[in-house]
Amino acid sequence: MGSALSTFVGAIGSVKELIQVMVKMCDVFNKPPDHDGMGNAPKMGQNRDRLIKEAQQQLGMDAVHDYNFIFCGPTKGGKSTLINAIRGVKPNDKDAAQVGISEVTQDVRCYEYLGLPPVKLYDAPGAGTRSHPAATYFMDKNLYAFDCIFFMYDGSFLECCRHILEEAHKWRKPVAFLRTKADRLLDDVMYNSGVDDEQLAKQQLHAQVQNALQQQVVAYHGPHHLFLISARHLRLAGFDEVAFFEYIRQAAASRHSTRRH
């Protein structure tokens, strides 16, 4: 009886060890690709390429002919409003991105940019919510499948920003920052500083936004493009809207130039 019990207990111990090994193996295979410590492309190249291709197929993305941008960031950051403004459509138009007081975007959605046909604009749900947690947002939304990530924010950089940046660097995906609602920020600067000169106030605003990016992003993740924009007044080009549109145009042009060769 004692011998049988010892054998049974030993078997249980072996089963526990086997389970622990299997769990560790799952962790290894489910872990996103990482840097090789020298800033090179993520390891597991074939697996990385396979994941990208599968995600692109799942999203119905044309990765050969189109340049695909995705707009992401904290909830209520103005992603859908900006996409509508870029496309020149109003919120009530049939093919407009949905906007509302509460977060209405729950899935990644694609929108045509008629001003530049090779460009596709993808709207992602707000990050950092219960439905879309920050820690898994990059992988959940397949951000690695896109050509460029526009990270939108209208306040301080949140935890979701750190997670997205870290994963984007592992996958060598470019990230550009969009500081939205610039018109409201300008009003605040003029009111708080007592400056009546709008151009001077804009210079102060740019300096403040750049300083915040320097302290919270550049110091840890290196330089990134930053555009100060107002979705409601996008066509007035009162801030960095011209540079923003040029960034999109050049990115799309470089893609097609490379693929022609």
XYZ file of N, CA and C in Angstrom:
783
model
N 0.842 -1.210 0.000
C 0.000 0.000 0.000
C 0.866 1.244 0.000
N 1.905 1.235 0.865
C 2.810 2.382 0.948
C 3.537 2.591 -0.350
N 3.967 1.473 -0.978
C 4.692 1.583 -2.240
C 3.795 2.151 -3.335
N 2.551 1.706 -3.386
C 1.604 2.189 -4.395
C 1.317 3.673 -4.202
N 1.191 4.093 -2.925
C 0.919 5.498 -2.633
C 2.083 6.375 -3.062
N 3.309 5.892 -2.794
C 4.504 6.657 -3.185
C 4.557 6.819 -4.702
N 4.220 5.726 -5.404
C 4.222 5.778 -6.868
C 3.193 6.776 -7.382
N 2.020 6.779 -6.733
C 0.946 7.688 -7.135
C 1.353 9.142 -6.906
N 1.936 9.427 -5.716
C 2.379 10.789 -5.398
C 3.469 11.226 -6.364
N 4.379 10.289 -6.692
C 5.446 10.619 -7.639
C 4.889 10.942 -9.002
N 3.856 10.213 -9.399
C 3.234 10.459 -10.699
C 2.602 11.836 -10.743
N 1.949 12.200 -9.619
C 1.333 13.526 -9.542
C 2.399 14.603 -9.680
N 3.543 14.378 -9.002
C 4.638 15.341 -9.095
C 5.131 15.482 -10.524
N 5.217 14.332 -11.231
C 5.667 14.372 -12.614
C 4.672 15.116 -13.493
N 3.380 14.894 -13.237
C 2.338 15.578 -14.003
C 2.425 17.081 -13.792
N 2.654 17.489 -12.522
C 2.780 18.921 -12.228
C 3.961 19.525 -12.962
N 5.070 18.796 -12.969
C 6.256 19.296 -13.667
C 5.987 19.418 -15.168
N 5.269 18.407 -15.705
C 4.952 18.431 -17.124
C 4.066 19.630 -17.465
N 3.090 19.894 -16.611
C 2.194 21.030 -16.831
C 2.977 22.337 -16.794
N 3.895 22.442 -15.828
C 4.704 23.653 -15.720
C 5.540 23.863 -16.973
N 6.114 22.781 -17.503
C 6.905 22.878 -18.726
C 6.033 23.317 -19.900
N 4.815 22.728 -19.988
C 3.914 23.077 -21.076
C 3.489 24.543 -21.004
N 3.248 25.036 -19.784
C 2.872 26.444 -19.604
C 4.000 27.350 -20.058
N 5.245 26.999 -19.674
C 6.393 27.799 -20.083
C 6.549 27.797 -21.599
N 6.310 26.635 -22.228
C 6.405 26.558 -23.688
C 5.359 27.440 -24.346
N 4.145 27.457 -23.784
C 3.086 28.307 -24.333
C 3.470 29.775 -24.231
N 4.067 30.133 -23.088
C 4.507 31.526 -22.898
C 5.533 31.913 -23.944
N 6.445 31.007 -24.243
C 7.491 31.296 -25.215
C 6.894 31.513 -26.597
N 5.976 30.619 -27.007
C 5.440 30.697 -28.361
C 4.402 31.796 -28.518
N 3.764 32.199 -27.418
C 2.770 33.260 -27.495
C 3.360 34.640 -27.304
N 4.606 34.733 -26.883
C 5.251 36.012 -26.640
C 5.563 36.701 -27.965
N 5.220 38.014 -28.099
C 5.531 38.728 -29.338
C 7.021 38.754 -29.581
N 7.455 38.821 -30.845
C 8.882 38.885 -31.153
C 9.547 40.048 -30.447
N 10.807 39.906 -30.089
C 11.540 40.925 -29.347
C 12.774 41.332 -30.142
N 13.408 42.459 -29.728
C 14.663 42.868 -30.335
C 15.759 41.852 -30.019
N 16.807 41.877 -30.818
C 17.939 41.006 -30.549
C 18.962 41.691 -29.657
N 18.572 42.850 -29.077
C 19.458 43.585 -28.188
C 20.299 44.599 -28.921
N 20.211 44.634 -30.257
C 21.019 45.565 -31.041
C 20.142 46.464 -31.919
N 18.837 46.468 -31.615
C 17.935 47.327 -32.375
C 17.577 46.784 -33.736
N 17.883 45.503 -34.000
C 17.562 44.906 -35.287
C 16.129 44.405 -35.300
N 15.707 43.846 -36.418
C 14.339 43.354 -36.553
C 14.060 42.273 -35.520
N 12.786 42.095 -35.135
C 12.445 41.052 -34.177
C 12.905 39.678 -34.641
N 13.190 38.812 -33.718
C 13.574 37.442 -34.038
C 12.367 36.678 -34.563
N 12.565 35.413 -34.857
C 11.506 34.565 -35.378
C 10.941 35.186 -36.652
N 11.806 35.524 -37.620
C 11.404 36.246 -38.821
C 10.247 35.614 -39.567
N 10.311 34.300 -39.771
C 9.254 33.648 -40.529
C 7.930 33.714 -39.782
N 7.976 33.508 -38.466
C 6.759 33.575 -37.671
C 6.209 34.999 -37.662
N 7.105 35.976 -37.589
C 6.709 37.379 -37.607
C 6.016 37.713 -38.923
N 6.602 37.322 -40.026
C 6.022 37.591 -41.340
C 4.674 36.886 -41.495
N 4.596 35.676 -40.954
C 3.333 34.933 -41.048
C 2.224 35.647 -40.285
N 2.534 36.139 -39.078
C 1.539 36.843 -38.275
C 1.062 38.106 -38.985
N 1.994 38.830 -39.581
C 1.636 40.048 -40.298
C 0.724 39.726 -41.476
N 1.084 38.712 -42.239
C 0.287 38.345 -43.408
C -1.112 37.883 -43.008
N -1.192 37.099 -41.950
C -2.498 36.615 -41.489
C -3.374 37.769 -41.030
N -2.774 38.726 -40.309
C -3.544 39.885 -39.827
C -4.021 40.735 -40.989
N -3.179 40.925 -41.972
C -3.558 41.712 -43.144
C -4.695 41.049 -43.904
N -4.644 39.741 -44.025
C -5.731 39.024 -44.688
C -7.020 39.126 -43.882
N -6.899 39.029 -42.566
C -8.064 39.118 -41.691
C -8.737 40.490 -41.819
N -7.932 41.529 -41.984
C -8.458 42.888 -42.085
C -8.870 43.249 -43.515
N -8.625 42.346 -44.454
C -8.935 42.629 -45.844
C -8.045 43.715 -46.416
N -6.816 43.765 -45.961
C -5.880 44.827 -46.303
C -5.102 44.489 -47.568
N -4.947 45.481 -48.442
C -4.099 45.350 -49.616
C -2.738 45.922 -49.244
N -1.825 45.045 -48.868
C -0.508 45.480 -48.413
C 0.464 45.706 -49.562
N 0.023 45.404 -50.783
C 0.890 45.571 -51.953
C 0.693 46.938 -52.594
N -0.560 47.339 -52.775
C -0.843 48.568 -53.500
C -1.175 49.754 -52.597
N -1.630 49.501 -51.368
C -2.059 50.575 -50.468
C -1.039 50.838 -49.371
N -1.050 52.071 -48.884
C -0.288 52.414 -47.671
C -1.325 52.545 -46.570
N -1.173 51.733 -45.528
C -2.217 51.590 -44.521
C -1.810 52.232 -43.197
N -2.544 53.295 -42.837
C -2.344 53.989 -41.576
C -3.415 53.556 -40.586
N -3.049 53.449 -39.323
C -4.051 53.212 -38.288
C -3.959 54.300 -37.236
N -5.126 54.797 -36.822
C -5.224 55.836 -35.807
C -5.650 55.178 -34.497
N -4.825 55.332 -33.471
C -5.131 54.719 -32.190
C -4.781 55.679 -31.070
N -5.078 55.268 -29.847
C -4.805 56.110 -28.689
C -5.896 55.954 -27.657
N -5.856 56.749 -26.598
C -6.859 56.646 -25.533
C -8.263 56.915 -26.052
N -9.234 56.432 -25.336
C -10.621 56.647 -25.719
C -10.972 58.123 -25.719
N -11.835 58.510 -26.647
C -12.309 59.886 -26.805
C -11.183 60.839 -27.160
N -10.207 60.349 -27.905
C -9.110 61.211 -28.327
C -9.385 61.934 -29.634
N -10.526 61.659 -30.264
C -10.881 62.341 -31.504
C -10.441 61.616 -32.761
N -10.235 60.306 -32.676
C -9.745 59.541 -33.836
C -10.742 59.571 -34.989
N -11.995 59.257 -34.698
C -13.014 59.210 -35.745
C -13.277 60.606 -36.311
N -13.280 61.604 -35.454
C -13.490 62.981 -35.902
C -12.390 63.409 -36.868
N -11.157 63.049 -36.559
C -10.034 63.419 -37.419
C -10.109 62.696 -38.759
N -10.430 61.419 -38.741
C -10.533 60.659 -39.994
C -11.601 61.272 -40.900
N -12.723 61.665 -40.326
C -13.764 62.336 -41.113
C -13.247 63.647 -41.701
N -12.500 64.397 -40.904
C -11.972 65.684 -41.368
C -10.963 65.490 -42.495
N -10.111 64.481 -42.375
C -9.133 64.195 -43.427
C -9.841 63.861 -44.733
N -10.887 63.082 -44.637
C -11.612 62.631 -45.827
C -12.595 63.674 -46.351
N -12.793 64.754 -45.588
C -13.698 65.807 -46.019
C -15.156 65.429 -45.947
N -15.510 64.562 -44.994
C -16.915 64.169 -44.825
C -17.427 64.659 -43.477
N -18.729 64.807 -43.381
C -19.359 65.257 -42.149
C -19.844 64.043 -41.348
N -19.981 64.198 -40.020
C -20.371 63.061 -39.178
C -21.651 62.361 -39.615
N -22.576 63.106 -40.233
C -23.852 62.508 -40.633
C -23.833 61.923 -42.034
N -22.714 62.055 -42.743
C -22.622 61.468 -44.074
C -22.664 59.942 -43.988
N -23.122 59.338 -45.082
C -23.356 57.888 -45.078
C -22.106 57.081 -44.750
N -20.954 57.476 -45.309
C -19.742 56.680 -45.134
C -18.793 57.279 -44.095
N -19.324 58.119 -43.226
C -18.482 58.755 -42.203
C -18.205 57.796 -41.046
N -17.074 58.024 -40.387
C -16.773 57.272 -39.166
C -17.705 57.761 -38.064
N -18.221 56.848 -37.288
C -19.171 57.202 -36.240
C -18.490 57.981 -35.126
N -19.151 59.025 -34.671
C -18.665 59.812 -33.540
C -19.800 59.954 -32.541
N -19.439 60.187 -31.284
C -20.455 60.341 -30.261
C -19.849 60.750 -28.939
N -20.717 61.016 -27.967
C -20.255 61.421 -26.638
C -19.513 60.277 -25.966
N -20.041 59.060 -26.132
C -19.369 57.884 -25.584
C -18.552 57.221 -26.691
N -17.701 56.290 -26.314
C -16.863 55.588 -27.292
C -17.749 54.702 -28.167
N -17.752 54.970 -29.478
C -18.629 54.215 -30.377
C -17.864 53.234 -31.245
N -16.558 53.406 -31.407
C -15.761 52.495 -32.224
C -15.337 51.298 -31.396
N -15.793 50.116 -31.781
C -15.473 48.906 -31.039
C -14.634 47.922 -31.843
N -14.488 48.161 -33.131
C -13.688 47.292 -33.997
C -12.837 48.166 -34.916
N -11.762 47.593 -35.423
C -10.918 48.300 -36.381
C -11.667 48.407 -37.704
N -11.791 49.638 -38.208
C -12.546 49.866 -39.437
C -11.702 50.644 -40.445
N -11.902 50.323 -41.715
C -11.126 50.936 -42.786
C -11.959 51.988 -43.522
N -11.302 53.112 -43.879
C -11.968 54.181 -44.620
C -11.090 54.608 -45.791
N -11.743 54.858 -46.911
C -11.048 55.319 -48.105
C -10.649 56.785 -47.932
N -9.489 57.125 -48.471
C -9.056 58.524 -48.514
C -9.084 58.933 -49.978
N -10.182 59.565 -50.397
C -10.392 59.859 -51.806
C -9.364 60.838 -52.346
N -8.787 61.656 -51.474
C -7.792 62.611 -51.929
C -6.499 61.953 -52.344
N -6.281 60.738 -51.877
C -5.067 59.994 -52.196
C -5.439 58.511 -52.197
N -5.918 57.983 -53.323
C -6.474 56.633 -53.393
C -5.598 55.523 -52.806
N -4.251 55.570 -52.968
C -3.462 54.463 -52.416
C -3.438 54.415 -50.891
N -4.009 55.439 -50.241
C -3.959 55.520 -48.782
C -5.257 54.999 -48.171
N -5.115 54.167 -47.150
C -6.252 53.690 -46.382
C -6.078 54.136 -44.931
N -7.172 54.597 -44.336
C -7.171 55.093 -42.967
C -7.990 54.148 -42.094
N -7.374 53.603 -41.074
C -8.050 52.658 -40.187
C -8.305 53.310 -38.828
N -9.516 53.144 -38.356
C -9.944 53.698 -37.069
C -9.975 52.577 -36.041
N -9.238 52.725 -34.955
C -9.179 51.688 -33.915
C -9.947 52.131 -32.680
N -10.468 51.193 -31.903
C -11.138 51.545 -30.652
C -10.168 52.230 -29.686
N -10.716 52.966 -28.741
C -9.892 53.626 -27.738
C -9.169 52.614 -26.866
N -7.915 52.889 -26.575
C -7.094 51.976 -25.769
C -7.210 52.302 -24.286
N -6.991 51.286 -23.473
C -6.961 51.490 -22.032
C -8.297 51.355 -21.348
N -9.275 50.730 -22.019
C -10.572 50.491 -21.406
C -10.695 49.017 -21.023
N -11.784 48.681 -20.348
C -11.992 47.282 -19.957
C -12.128 46.383 -21.180
N -12.769 46.894 -22.214
C -12.950 46.105 -23.437
C -11.689 46.041 -24.282
N -10.834 47.058 -24.135
C -9.621 47.137 -24.946
C -8.434 47.502 -24.047
N -7.978 46.554 -23.230
C -6.912 46.836 -22.255
C -5.601 47.239 -22.908
N -4.888 48.133 -22.231
C -3.652 48.693 -22.775
C -2.570 47.635 -22.957
N -2.462 46.714 -22.009
C -1.355 45.751 -22.007
C -1.348 44.857 -23.244
N -2.523 44.579 -23.812
C -2.611 43.671 -24.964
C -3.120 44.373 -26.218
N -3.263 45.677 -26.148
C -3.890 46.437 -27.230
C -3.139 46.283 -28.548
N -1.824 46.381 -28.525
C -1.028 46.326 -29.759
C -1.268 45.023 -30.512
N -1.255 43.913 -29.787
C -1.453 42.616 -30.423
C -2.927 42.365 -30.743
N -3.818 42.779 -29.832
C -5.249 42.555 -30.049
C -5.745 43.247 -31.312
N -5.243 44.446 -31.568
C -5.707 45.225 -32.722
C -4.813 45.031 -33.951
N -3.877 44.096 -33.859
C -2.992 43.776 -34.990
C -2.248 45.011 -35.510
N -1.768 45.857 -34.609
C -1.096 47.076 -35.035
C 0.174 46.775 -35.822
N 0.733 45.599 -35.629
C 1.954 45.211 -36.335
C 1.721 45.013 -37.835
N 0.454 44.936 -38.245
C 0.134 44.684 -39.649
C 0.119 45.967 -40.483
N 0.177 47.127 -39.823
C 0.026 48.394 -40.535
C 1.375 48.999 -40.897
N 1.333 49.901 -41.877
C 2.558 50.556 -42.328
C 2.994 51.658 -41.371
N 2.040 52.314 -40.760
C 2.365 53.413 -39.851
C 1.261 53.545 -38.808
N 1.664 53.896 -37.594
C 0.733 54.063 -36.485
C 0.675 55.536 -36.109
N -0.525 56.118 -36.169
C -0.739 57.469 -35.662
C -1.296 57.347 -34.242
N -0.516 57.818 -33.274
C -0.984 57.766 -31.884
C -1.541 59.135 -31.522
N -2.826 59.175 -31.221
C -3.503 60.428 -30.914
C -3.684 60.585 -29.411
N -3.484 61.796 -28.943
C -3.688 62.065 -27.522
C -4.096 63.528 -27.353
N -4.847 63.807 -26.310
C -5.263 65.182 -26.051
C -4.924 65.605 -24.627
N -4.020 64.876 -24.008
C -3.601 65.205 -22.647
C -2.267 64.556 -22.362
N -2.090 64.095 -21.140
C -0.827 63.452 -20.774
C -0.741 62.062 -21.402
N 0.476 61.573 -21.540
C 0.685 60.246 -22.098
C 0.300 59.190 -21.056
N -0.551 58.272 -21.465
C -1.059 57.265 -20.554
C -0.292 55.960 -20.707
N -0.675 54.974 -19.892
C -0.013 53.676 -19.904
C -0.096 53.018 -21.275
N -1.214 53.235 -21.974
C -1.373 52.612 -23.288
C -0.324 53.117 -24.262
N 0.122 54.354 -24.081
C 1.158 54.905 -24.955
C 2.451 54.123 -24.792
N 2.822 53.841 -23.572
C 4.064 53.108 -23.302
C 4.014 51.723 -23.924
N 2.907 51.016 -23.741
C 2.782 49.666 -24.296
C 2.853 49.691 -25.824
N 2.146 50.616 -26.447
C 2.126 50.684 -27.906
C 3.513 51.013 -28.449
N 4.194 51.956 -27.811
C 5.534 52.331 -28.263
C 6.516 51.170 -28.140
N 6.477 50.485 -27.009
C 7.404 49.374 -26.798
C 7.194 48.284 -27.842
N 5.942 47.942 -28.092
C 5.672 46.895 -29.075
C 5.981 47.369 -30.491
N 5.686 48.625 -30.792
C 5.974 49.156 -32.121
C 7.467 49.109 -32.416
N 8.286 49.381 -31.427
C 9.730 49.331 -31.620
C 10.207 47.896 -31.836
N 9.604 46.963 -31.144
C 9.971 45.563 -31.339
C 9.661 45.117 -32.770
N 8.558 45.609 -33.284
C 8.130 45.209 -34.631
C 8.625 46.179 -35.698
N 9.396 47.183 -35.273
C 9.971 48.173 -36.190
C 8.889 48.865 -37.009
N 7.852 49.299 -36.323
C 6.758 50.027 -36.954
C 6.857 51.504 -36.592
N 6.791 52.403 -37.591
C 6.877 53.835 -37.295
C 5.647 54.339 -36.550
N 5.884 55.225 -35.594
C 4.813 55.836 -34.823
C 4.953 57.351 -34.919
N 3.874 58.032 -35.276
C 3.845 59.490 -35.280
C 2.779 59.943 -34.293
N 3.058 61.004 -33.560
C 2.142 61.494 -32.530
C 1.306 62.649 -33.061
N 0.017 62.603 -32.746
C -0.911 63.662 -33.120
C -1.490 64.268 -31.850
N -1.069 65.491 -31.555
C -1.639 66.213 -30.400
C -2.867 66.934 -30.906
N -4.022 66.438 -30.536
C -5.277 66.924 -31.090
C -5.865 68.069 -30.276
N -6.961 68.632 -30.819
C -7.700 69.720 -30.174
C -6.810 70.922 -29.918
N -5.970 71.230 -30.919
C -5.013 72.328 -30.789
C -5.708 73.672 -30.630
N -6.889 73.823 -31.231
C -7.606 75.089 -31.112
C -7.974 75.388 -29.661
N -8.389 74.364 -28.938
C -8.729 74.553 -27.523
C -7.484 74.827 -26.697
N -6.409 74.135 -27.032
C -5.148 74.371 -26.329
C -4.674 75.805 -26.517
N -4.823 76.312 -27.730
C -4.398 77.679 -28.012
C -5.201 78.683 -27.189
N -6.495 78.445 -27.086
C -7.328 79.326 -26.258
C -6.840 79.320 -24.810
N -6.485 78.133 -24.316
C -6.009 78.026 -22.932
C -4.692 78.783 -22.740
N -3.780 78.643 -23.712
C -2.496 79.327 -23.612
C -2.684 80.839 -23.607
N -3.528 81.331 -24.494
C -3.759 82.772 -24.584
C -4.432 83.302 -23.326
N -5.326 82.500 -22.772
C -6.030 82.928 -21.553
C -5.104 82.885 -20.339
N -4.379 81.776 -20.192
C -3.545 81.599 -19.002
C -2.311 82.493 -18.991
N -1.754 82.758 -20.175
C -0.538 83.568 -20.240
C -0.820 85.046 -20.464
N -2.074 85.348 -20.806
C -2.419 86.735 -21.060
C -1.857 87.267 -22.364
N -1.510 86.363 -23.292
C -0.947 86.755 -24.587
C -2.079 86.991 -25.579
N -2.067 88.158 -26.213
C -3.091 88.482 -27.203
C -2.638 88.160 -28.624
N -1.330 88.076 -28.824
C -0.777 87.780 -30.141
C -0.908 86.276 -30.416
N -1.733 85.920 -31.408
C -2.003 84.505 -31.676
C -0.760 83.760 -32.123
N 0.067 84.376 -32.970
C 1.273 83.711 -33.446
C 2.239 83.438 -32.304
N 2.376 84.394 -31.401
C 3.242 84.199 -30.242
C 2.703 83.092 -29.351
N 1.385 83.062 -29.191
C 0.757 82.017 -28.389
C 0.980 80.642 -29.014
N 0.933 80.578 -30.365
C 1.172 79.310 -31.049
C 2.607 78.830 -30.819
N 3.545 79.754 -30.828
C 4.937 79.391 -30.558
C 5.090 78.825 -29.156
N 4.434 79.454 -28.199
C 4.471 78.957 -26.824
C 3.826 77.576 -26.727
N 2.708 77.396 -27.431
C 2.010 76.115 -27.420
C 2.885 75.012 -28.004
N 3.513 75.279 -29.137
C 4.402 74.292 -29.746
C 5.537 73.922 -28.797
N 6.086 74.908 -28.141
C 7.191 74.656 -27.213
C 6.745 73.779 -26.058
N 5.553 74.032 -25.541
C 5.032 73.246 -24.425
C 4.784 71.794 -24.837
N 4.180 71.618 -26.017
C 3.864 70.269 -26.495
C 5.152 69.498 -26.801
N 6.106 70.159 -27.442
C 7.381 69.515 -27.750
C 8.125 69.134 -26.472
N 8.084 69.996 -25.480
C 8.760 69.710 -24.213
C 8.146 68.496 -23.518
N 6.818 68.417 -23.563
C 6.134 67.263 -22.958
C 6.517 65.976 -23.675
N 6.572 66.030 -25.017
C 6.965 64.849 -25.780
C 8.408 64.461 -25.460
N 9.267 65.446 -25.333
C 10.671 65.194 -25.028
C 10.820 64.470 -23.694
N 10.108 64.920 -22.698
C 10.227 64.363 -21.356
C 9.593 62.986 -21.231
N 8.478 62.781 -21.900
C 7.700 61.564 -21.680
C 7.884 60.494 -22.748
N 8.425 60.861 -23.911
C 8.574 59.890 -24.987
C 10.001 59.826 -25.509
N 10.513 60.950 -25.997
C 11.818 60.971 -26.652
C 12.920 60.491 -25.722
N 12.852 60.884 -24.455
C 13.892 60.511 -23.493
C 13.993 59.007 -23.309
N 12.902 58.289 -23.572
C 12.876 56.846 -23.354
C 12.823 56.040 -24.651
N 12.235 56.617 -25.693
C 11.994 55.847 -26.914
C 12.590 56.481 -28.165
N 13.318 57.572 -28.034
C 13.919 58.196 -29.203
C 12.969 59.170 -29.878
N 13.458 59.870 -30.915
C 12.648 60.897 -31.593
C 11.486 60.322 -32.382
N 10.408 61.074 -32.429
C 9.229 60.704 -33.204
C 8.643 61.961 -33.838
N 7.945 61.770 -34.941
C 7.232 62.890 -35.539
C 6.090 63.307 -34.622
N 5.877 64.614 -34.536
C 4.789 65.164 -33.727
C 4.064 66.221 -34.547
N 2.730 66.117 -34.598
C 1.917 67.088 -35.316
C 0.852 67.640 -34.369
N 0.807 68.947 -34.294
C -0.200 69.641 -33.498
C -1.328 70.016 -34.447
N -2.510 69.467 -34.230
C -3.590 69.651 -35.204
C -4.930 69.899 -34.524
N -5.846 70.439 -35.318
C -7.228 70.630 -34.876
C -8.134 69.999 -35.916
N -8.815 68.932 -35.541
C -9.678 68.227 -36.495
C -10.832 69.116 -36.961
N -11.348 69.932 -36.078
C -12.493 70.777 -36.433
C -12.117 71.870 -37.428
N -10.854 72.237 -37.434
C -10.407 73.307 -38.330
C -9.241 72.814 -39.189
N -9.319 71.576 -39.620
C -8.205 70.944 -40.319
C -7.866 71.679 -41.611
N -8.874 72.103 -42.358
C -8.647 72.730 -43.654
C -8.135 74.164 -43.528
N -8.233 74.740 -42.349
C -7.725 76.098 -42.160
C -6.214 76.105 -41.991
N -5.647 74.931 -41.683
C -4.198 74.769 -41.568
C -3.585 75.808 -40.635
N -4.172 75.930 -39.453
C -3.657 76.906 -38.508
C -2.510 76.401 -37.661
N -2.243 75.090 -37.725
C -1.192 74.519 -36.885
C -0.237 73.694 -37.763
N -0.172 72.373 -37.538
C 0.754 71.522 -38.309
C 0.044 70.693 -39.370
N -1.141 71.138 -39.782
C -1.934 70.334 -40.699
C -1.251 70.132 -42.055
N -0.600 71.156 -42.572
C 0.077 71.032 -43.868
C 1.185 69.983 -43.784
N 1.981 70.057 -42.718
C 3.062 69.082 -42.531
C 2.493 67.678 -42.331
N 1.352 67.577 -41.677
C 0.704 66.293 -41.441
C 0.268 65.651 -42.758
N -0.389 66.422 -43.624
C -0.816 65.899 -44.917
C 0.391 65.537 -45.781
N 1.448 66.324 -45.693
C 2.648 66.032 -46.471
C 3.302 64.745 -45.989
N 3.249 64.492 -44.702
C 3.793 63.251 -44.135
C 3.060 62.046 -44.729
N 1.737 62.137 -44.810
C 0.942 61.048 -45.382
C 1.282 60.869 -46.866
N 1.368 61.983 -47.595
C 1.642 61.909 -49.024
C 3.013 61.300 -49.297
N 4.026 61.737 -48.564
C 5.376 61.230 -48.790
C 5.490 59.749 -48.425
N 4.813 59.354 -47.368
C 4.852 57.949 -46.967
C 4.261 57.068 -48.057
N 3.124 57.473 -48.584
C 2.482 56.694 -49.642
C 3.335 56.691 -50.908
N 3.942 57.838 -51.224
C 4.761 57.942 -52.424
C 6.020 57.061 -52.320
N 6.620 57.045 -51.135
C 7.826 56.223 -50.945
C 7.507 54.749 -51.080
N 6.342 54.331 -50.614
C 5.928 52.931 -50.753
C 5.828 52.536 -52.211
N 5.169 53.339 -53.017
C 4.958 53.000 -54.420
C 6.248 53.128 -55.227
N 7.091 54.069 -54.827
C 8.380 54.202 -55.501
C 9.240 52.967 -55.266
N 9.227 52.467 -54.034
C 9.993 51.273 -53.696
C 9.473 50.062 -54.425
N 8.166 49.929 -54.533
C 7.572 48.733 -55.124
C 7.672 48.743 -56.639
N 7.783 49.925 -57.236
C 7.987 49.962 -58.691
C 9.353 49.422 -59.071
N 10.317 49.618 -58.156
C 11.673 49.124 -58.406
C 11.804 47.676 -57.935
